[in-house]
XYZ file of C-alpha atoms in Angstrom:
379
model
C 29.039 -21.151 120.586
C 30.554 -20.933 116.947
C 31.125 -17.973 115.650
C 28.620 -16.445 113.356
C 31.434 -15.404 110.309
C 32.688 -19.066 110.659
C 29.273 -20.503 110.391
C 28.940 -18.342 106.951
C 32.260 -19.337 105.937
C 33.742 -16.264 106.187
C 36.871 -13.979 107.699
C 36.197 -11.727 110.494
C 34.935 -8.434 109.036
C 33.193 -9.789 105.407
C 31.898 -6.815 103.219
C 27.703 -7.030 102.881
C 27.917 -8.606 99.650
C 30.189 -10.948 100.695
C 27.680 -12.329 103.731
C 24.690 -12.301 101.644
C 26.531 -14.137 98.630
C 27.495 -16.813 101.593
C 24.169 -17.350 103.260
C 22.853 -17.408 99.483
C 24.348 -20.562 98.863
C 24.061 -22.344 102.452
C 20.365 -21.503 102.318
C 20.083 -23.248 99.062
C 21.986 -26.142 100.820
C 20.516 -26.944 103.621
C 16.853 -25.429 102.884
C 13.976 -27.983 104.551
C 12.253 -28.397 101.596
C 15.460 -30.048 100.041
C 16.646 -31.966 103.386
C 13.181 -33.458 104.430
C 13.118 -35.205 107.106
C 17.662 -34.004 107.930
C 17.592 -33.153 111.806
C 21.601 -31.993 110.986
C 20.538 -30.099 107.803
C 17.713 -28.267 109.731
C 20.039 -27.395 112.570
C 22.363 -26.039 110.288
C 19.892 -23.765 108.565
C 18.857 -22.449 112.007
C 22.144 -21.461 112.677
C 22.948 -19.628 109.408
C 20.213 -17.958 109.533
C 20.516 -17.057 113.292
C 24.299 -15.692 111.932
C 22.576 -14.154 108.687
C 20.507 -11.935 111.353
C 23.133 -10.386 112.863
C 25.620 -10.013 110.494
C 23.153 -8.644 107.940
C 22.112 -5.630 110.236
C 24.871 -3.002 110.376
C 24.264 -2.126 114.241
C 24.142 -5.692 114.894
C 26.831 -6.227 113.345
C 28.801 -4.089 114.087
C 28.356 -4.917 117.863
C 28.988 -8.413 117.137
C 32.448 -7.371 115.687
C 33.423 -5.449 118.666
C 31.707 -7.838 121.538
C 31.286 -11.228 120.150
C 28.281 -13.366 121.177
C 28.495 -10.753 125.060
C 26.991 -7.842 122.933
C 23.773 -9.937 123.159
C 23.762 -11.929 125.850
C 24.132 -9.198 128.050
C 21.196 -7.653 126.785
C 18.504 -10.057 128.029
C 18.268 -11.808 124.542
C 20.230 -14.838 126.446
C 22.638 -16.676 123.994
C 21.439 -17.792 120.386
C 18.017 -17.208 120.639
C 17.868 -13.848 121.695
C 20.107 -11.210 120.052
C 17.419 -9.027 119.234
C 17.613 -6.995 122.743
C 18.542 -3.486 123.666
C 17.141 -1.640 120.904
C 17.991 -4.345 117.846
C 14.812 -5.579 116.933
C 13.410 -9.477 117.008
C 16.133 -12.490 116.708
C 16.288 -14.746 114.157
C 13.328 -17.000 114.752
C 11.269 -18.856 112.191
C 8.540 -15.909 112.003
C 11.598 -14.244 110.029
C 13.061 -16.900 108.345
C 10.376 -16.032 105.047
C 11.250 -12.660 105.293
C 14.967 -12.651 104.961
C 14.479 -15.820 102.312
C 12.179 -13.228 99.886
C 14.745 -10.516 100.241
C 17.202 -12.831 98.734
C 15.539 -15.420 96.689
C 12.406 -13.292 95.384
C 11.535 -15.903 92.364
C 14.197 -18.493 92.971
C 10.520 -20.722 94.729
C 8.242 -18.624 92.782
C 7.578 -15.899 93.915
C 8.143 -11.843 93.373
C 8.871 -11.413 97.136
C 7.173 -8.347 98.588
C 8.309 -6.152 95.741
C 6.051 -7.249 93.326
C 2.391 -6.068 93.594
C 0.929 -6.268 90.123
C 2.414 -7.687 86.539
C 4.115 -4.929 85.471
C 2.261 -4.700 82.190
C 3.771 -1.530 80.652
C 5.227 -2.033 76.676
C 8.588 -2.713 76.206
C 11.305 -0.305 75.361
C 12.241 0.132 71.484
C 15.613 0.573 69.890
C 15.976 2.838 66.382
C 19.292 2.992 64.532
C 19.417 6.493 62.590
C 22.584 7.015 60.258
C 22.596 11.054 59.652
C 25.210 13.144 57.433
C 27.925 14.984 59.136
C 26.007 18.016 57.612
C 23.041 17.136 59.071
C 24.800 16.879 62.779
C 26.248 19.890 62.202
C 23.414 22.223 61.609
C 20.496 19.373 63.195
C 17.350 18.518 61.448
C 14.214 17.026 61.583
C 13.442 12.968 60.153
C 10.472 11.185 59.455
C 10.919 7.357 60.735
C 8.883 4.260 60.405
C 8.751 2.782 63.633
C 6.951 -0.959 63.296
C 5.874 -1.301 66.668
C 2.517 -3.015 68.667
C 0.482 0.045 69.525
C -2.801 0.637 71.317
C -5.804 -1.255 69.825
C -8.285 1.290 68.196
C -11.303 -0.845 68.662
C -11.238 -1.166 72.543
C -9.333 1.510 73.209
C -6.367 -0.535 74.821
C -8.280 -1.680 77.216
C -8.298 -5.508 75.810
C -12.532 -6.054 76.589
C -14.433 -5.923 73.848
C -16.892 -2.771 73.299
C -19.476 -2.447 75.553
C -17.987 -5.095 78.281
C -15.783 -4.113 81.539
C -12.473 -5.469 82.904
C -13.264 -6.917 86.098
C -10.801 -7.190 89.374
C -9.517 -11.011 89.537
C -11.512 -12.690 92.342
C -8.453 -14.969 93.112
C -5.945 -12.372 94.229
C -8.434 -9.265 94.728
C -6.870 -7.457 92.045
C -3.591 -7.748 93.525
C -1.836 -9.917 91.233
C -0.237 -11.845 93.357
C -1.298 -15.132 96.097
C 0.824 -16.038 98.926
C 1.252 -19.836 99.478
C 2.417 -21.712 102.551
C 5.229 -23.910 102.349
C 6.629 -25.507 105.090
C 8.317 -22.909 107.229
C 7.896 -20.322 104.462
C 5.126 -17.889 103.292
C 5.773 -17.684 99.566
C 4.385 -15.061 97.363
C 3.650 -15.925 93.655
C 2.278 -14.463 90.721
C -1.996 -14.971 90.514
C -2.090 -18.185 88.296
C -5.270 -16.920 87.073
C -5.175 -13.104 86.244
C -1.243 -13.557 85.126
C -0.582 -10.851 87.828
C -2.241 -8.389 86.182
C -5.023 -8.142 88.763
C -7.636 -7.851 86.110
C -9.856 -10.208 84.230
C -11.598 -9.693 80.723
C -14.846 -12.126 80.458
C -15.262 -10.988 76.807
C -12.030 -9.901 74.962
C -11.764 -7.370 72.083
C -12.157 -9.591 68.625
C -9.850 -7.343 66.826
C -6.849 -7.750 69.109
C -7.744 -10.151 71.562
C -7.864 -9.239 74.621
C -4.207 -7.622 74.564
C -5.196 -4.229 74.282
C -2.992 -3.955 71.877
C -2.335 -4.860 67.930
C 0.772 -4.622 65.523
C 1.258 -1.560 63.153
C 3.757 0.623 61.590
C 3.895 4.140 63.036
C 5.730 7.264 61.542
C 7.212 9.553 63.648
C 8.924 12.968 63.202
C 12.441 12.873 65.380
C 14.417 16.019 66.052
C 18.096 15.788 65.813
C 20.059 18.426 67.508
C 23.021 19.979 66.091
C 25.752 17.984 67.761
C 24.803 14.837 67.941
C 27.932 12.454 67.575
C 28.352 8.867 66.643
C 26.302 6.973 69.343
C 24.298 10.002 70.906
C 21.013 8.673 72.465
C 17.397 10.522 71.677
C 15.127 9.526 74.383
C 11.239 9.793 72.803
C 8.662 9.275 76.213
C 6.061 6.912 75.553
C 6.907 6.593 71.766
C 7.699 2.649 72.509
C 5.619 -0.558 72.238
C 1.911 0.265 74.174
C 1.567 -1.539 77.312
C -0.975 -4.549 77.623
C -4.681 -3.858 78.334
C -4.119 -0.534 78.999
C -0.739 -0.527 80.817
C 1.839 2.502 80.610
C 3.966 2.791 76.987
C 7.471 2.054 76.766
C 9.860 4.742 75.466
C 11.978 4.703 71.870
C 15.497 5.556 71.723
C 17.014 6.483 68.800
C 20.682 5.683 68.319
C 22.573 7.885 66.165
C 25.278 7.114 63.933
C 27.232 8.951 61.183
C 27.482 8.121 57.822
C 31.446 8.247 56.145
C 32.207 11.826 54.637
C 34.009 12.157 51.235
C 36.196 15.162 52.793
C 36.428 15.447 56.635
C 36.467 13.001 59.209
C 35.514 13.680 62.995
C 36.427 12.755 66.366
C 34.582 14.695 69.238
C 34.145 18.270 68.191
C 37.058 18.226 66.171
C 37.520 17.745 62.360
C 40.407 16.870 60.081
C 40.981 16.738 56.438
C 44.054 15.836 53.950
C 44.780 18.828 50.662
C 46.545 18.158 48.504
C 48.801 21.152 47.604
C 51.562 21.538 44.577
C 55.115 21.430 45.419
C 55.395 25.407 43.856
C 52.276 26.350 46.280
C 54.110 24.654 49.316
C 57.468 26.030 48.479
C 56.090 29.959 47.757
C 53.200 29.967 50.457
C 49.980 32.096 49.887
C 46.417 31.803 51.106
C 44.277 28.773 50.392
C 40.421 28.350 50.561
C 39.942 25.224 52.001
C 35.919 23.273 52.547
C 34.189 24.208 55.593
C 31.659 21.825 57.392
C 29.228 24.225 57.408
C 29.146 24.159 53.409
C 31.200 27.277 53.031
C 34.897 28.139 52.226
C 37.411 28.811 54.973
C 40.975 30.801 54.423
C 44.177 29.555 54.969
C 47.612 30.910 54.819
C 49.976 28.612 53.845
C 53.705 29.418 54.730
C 56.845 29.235 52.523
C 58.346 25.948 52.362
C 55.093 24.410 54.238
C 56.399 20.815 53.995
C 54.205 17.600 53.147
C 52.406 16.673 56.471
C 52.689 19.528 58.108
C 48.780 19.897 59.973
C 47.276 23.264 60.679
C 45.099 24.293 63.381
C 41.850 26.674 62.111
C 40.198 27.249 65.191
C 35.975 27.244 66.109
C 35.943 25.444 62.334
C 34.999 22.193 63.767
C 31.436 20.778 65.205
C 29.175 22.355 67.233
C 29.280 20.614 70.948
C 25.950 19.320 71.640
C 23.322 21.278 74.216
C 26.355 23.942 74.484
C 27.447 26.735 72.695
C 31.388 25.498 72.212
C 32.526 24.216 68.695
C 35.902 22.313 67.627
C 38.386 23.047 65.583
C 39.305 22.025 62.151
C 43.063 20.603 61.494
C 44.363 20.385 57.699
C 46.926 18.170 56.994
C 48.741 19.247 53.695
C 50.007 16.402 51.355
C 52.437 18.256 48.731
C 52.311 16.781 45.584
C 54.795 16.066 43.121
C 54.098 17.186 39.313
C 53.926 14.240 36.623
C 54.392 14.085 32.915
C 56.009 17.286 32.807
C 57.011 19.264 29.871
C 60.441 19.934 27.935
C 60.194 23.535 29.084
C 59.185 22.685 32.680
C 61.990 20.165 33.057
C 64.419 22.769 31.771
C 62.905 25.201 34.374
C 63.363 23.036 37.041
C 66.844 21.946 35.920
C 67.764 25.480 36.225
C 66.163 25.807 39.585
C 68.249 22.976 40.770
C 71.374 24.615 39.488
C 70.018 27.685 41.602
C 69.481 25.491 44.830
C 71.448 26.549 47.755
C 72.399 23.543 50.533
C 70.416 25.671 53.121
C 67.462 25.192 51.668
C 67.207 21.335 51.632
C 68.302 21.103 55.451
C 66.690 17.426 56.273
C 67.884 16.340 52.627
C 71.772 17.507 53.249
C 71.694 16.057 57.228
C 69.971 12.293 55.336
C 73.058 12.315 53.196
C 75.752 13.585 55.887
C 74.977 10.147 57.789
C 74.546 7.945 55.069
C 78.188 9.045 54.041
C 79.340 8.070 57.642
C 77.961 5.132 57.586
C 79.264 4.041 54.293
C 82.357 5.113 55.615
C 82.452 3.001 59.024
């Protein structure tokens, strides 16, 4: 008797996905419908399936691992027919051959499988981009948004019949939306060809949108952005989507945030930063600086002597407020020093005499640049 992981293709101990990715594709293979009239092609399906059975069911299988083709036999199943003994439920025959193909094919032959009970005729999700101010995600506000969308029909109430008529149950598939059909072998369920799986039938649609339930129309909406929101941040609004057909269930909107540029601070998570510019006698001396806050405020600095040009500094809880919490960021301020231009006679004597002044301690990196370049000109 061939093993059941060789009849699959497979190695000896196959993950679940692996087996049902195997029996996938033999099934398409050697299905009846597509051999007609193959003895060998039938056999084979038979016998993948028979292996499918087993190797599918975790107890089954993992008998089969430890026993082989005994853990049945031994059971009073009796070889290939019967491994559904002792406890494991039926074997493989063709009663569940439609069963296992549904759970893997659903509408590969038509059909929804057993999952599918009605068209699922609820309205479709929507998708709103919303570009915001870095102000505006710091403290939150509220925005007004026009939302073009296919909402519920005002004449028939989204029902799709016109005024004064009833939706009826479809006679075809008893309101089911869905007709199982025989084919070969196989029990396949489709979708009712003559309600569209909705189950429901309208003998005299609404005029205005007709017979949808449903018409096309701009809606404005009033959004609520929290303080926090970051580049990205999804707002979920509940039934706010497209309405669902003839009455069916509305989708939902979600509103995608995104932040627009900012002249002075740039973000990343709850943290900002910002480049000042600062004059070389500010840097050198030191002092307190007011520096923009994101709230729309000033926040102090102190600036140290001889703060050098890139130096970044840390003002803490200065940054954005993290979103649904009560923790904020920090703010870092990267100081540029700038160099005077166009100076005067009387500042360029001023600064002549503070170069005469200038100790070599105070330009450390300068004096070390020009220690090695003498070394090196000298190797």
């Amino acid at each position: 008797m061939a093993d059941y992981y060789q009849e699959l293709g497979l190695a000896k101990g196959a993950s679940d996905a692996e087996i049902k990715k195997a029996y996938r594709k033999l099934a398409m293979k050697y299905h009846p419908d597509r051999n007609q009239g193959d003895e060998a092609a039938e056999k084979k399906f038979k016998t993948i399936n028979e292996a499918y059975d087993i190797l599918k069911d975790p107890q089954k299988k993992s008998a089969y691992d430890r026993m082989g083709h005994d853990a049945f036999s031994q059971m009073g199943g009796g070889g290939a027919g019967g491994p559904g003994a002792g406890g494991f439920g039926g074997g493989a025959g063709f009663g569940d051959f439609g069963d296992m193909f549904e759970d893997l094919f659903g509408d590969v032959f038509g059909g929804g499988g057993r999952r599918t009970q009605q068209a699922d005729t609820r309205g479709n999700d929507l998708r709103y981009n919303l570009a915001v101010d870095l102000e505006d995600a710091f403290k939150g506000k509220k925005a007004n948004v026009k939302i073009p969308t296919q909402a519920a029909c005002d004449t028939c109430d989204g029902t799709g019949a016109k005024k004064g008529t009833d939706v009826k149950t479809c006679h075809t598939c008893g309101g089911a939306g869905e007709v199982r059909v025989q084919q070969g072998f196989f029990s396949v369920v489709r979708s009712c060809h003559t309600c569209g799986g909705t189950g429901k039938i309208i003998p005299d649609p609404c005029t205005s949108c007709g017979g949808k339930g449903r018409v096309r129309k701009e809606r404005t909406l009033s959004v609520n952005i929290p303080a926090g929101v970051d580049e990205g941040t999804r707002i979920r609004l509940s039934g706010e989507g497209e309405a669902g057909m003839q009455g069916g269930r509305p989708g939902d909107l979600y509103i995608f945030i995104s932040l627009k540029p900012h002249k002075l601070f740039k973000r990343e998570g709850l943290d900002l930063s910002m480049d000042i510019p600062v004059s070389f006698v500010d840097a050198a001396l030191g002092g307190e600086l007011e520096v923009p806050s994101v709230d729309g405020g000033k926040a102090k600095m102190s600036l140290p002597e001889g703060t050098q040009s890139g130096q970044v500094f840390r003002m803490r809880g200065k940054g954005m407020p993290e979103l649904n919490g009560s923790r904020r960021g920090d703010m870092f301020v990267k100081v540029n020093v700038e160099v005077p231009r166009k100076l005067t006679k009387r500042q360029k004597e001023l600064l002549g005499e503070f170069k005469g002044e200038s100790k070599d301690k105070q330009n450390p990196e300068q004096n070390t640049f020009w220690d090695q370049a003498k070394k090196f000109w000298a190797s």
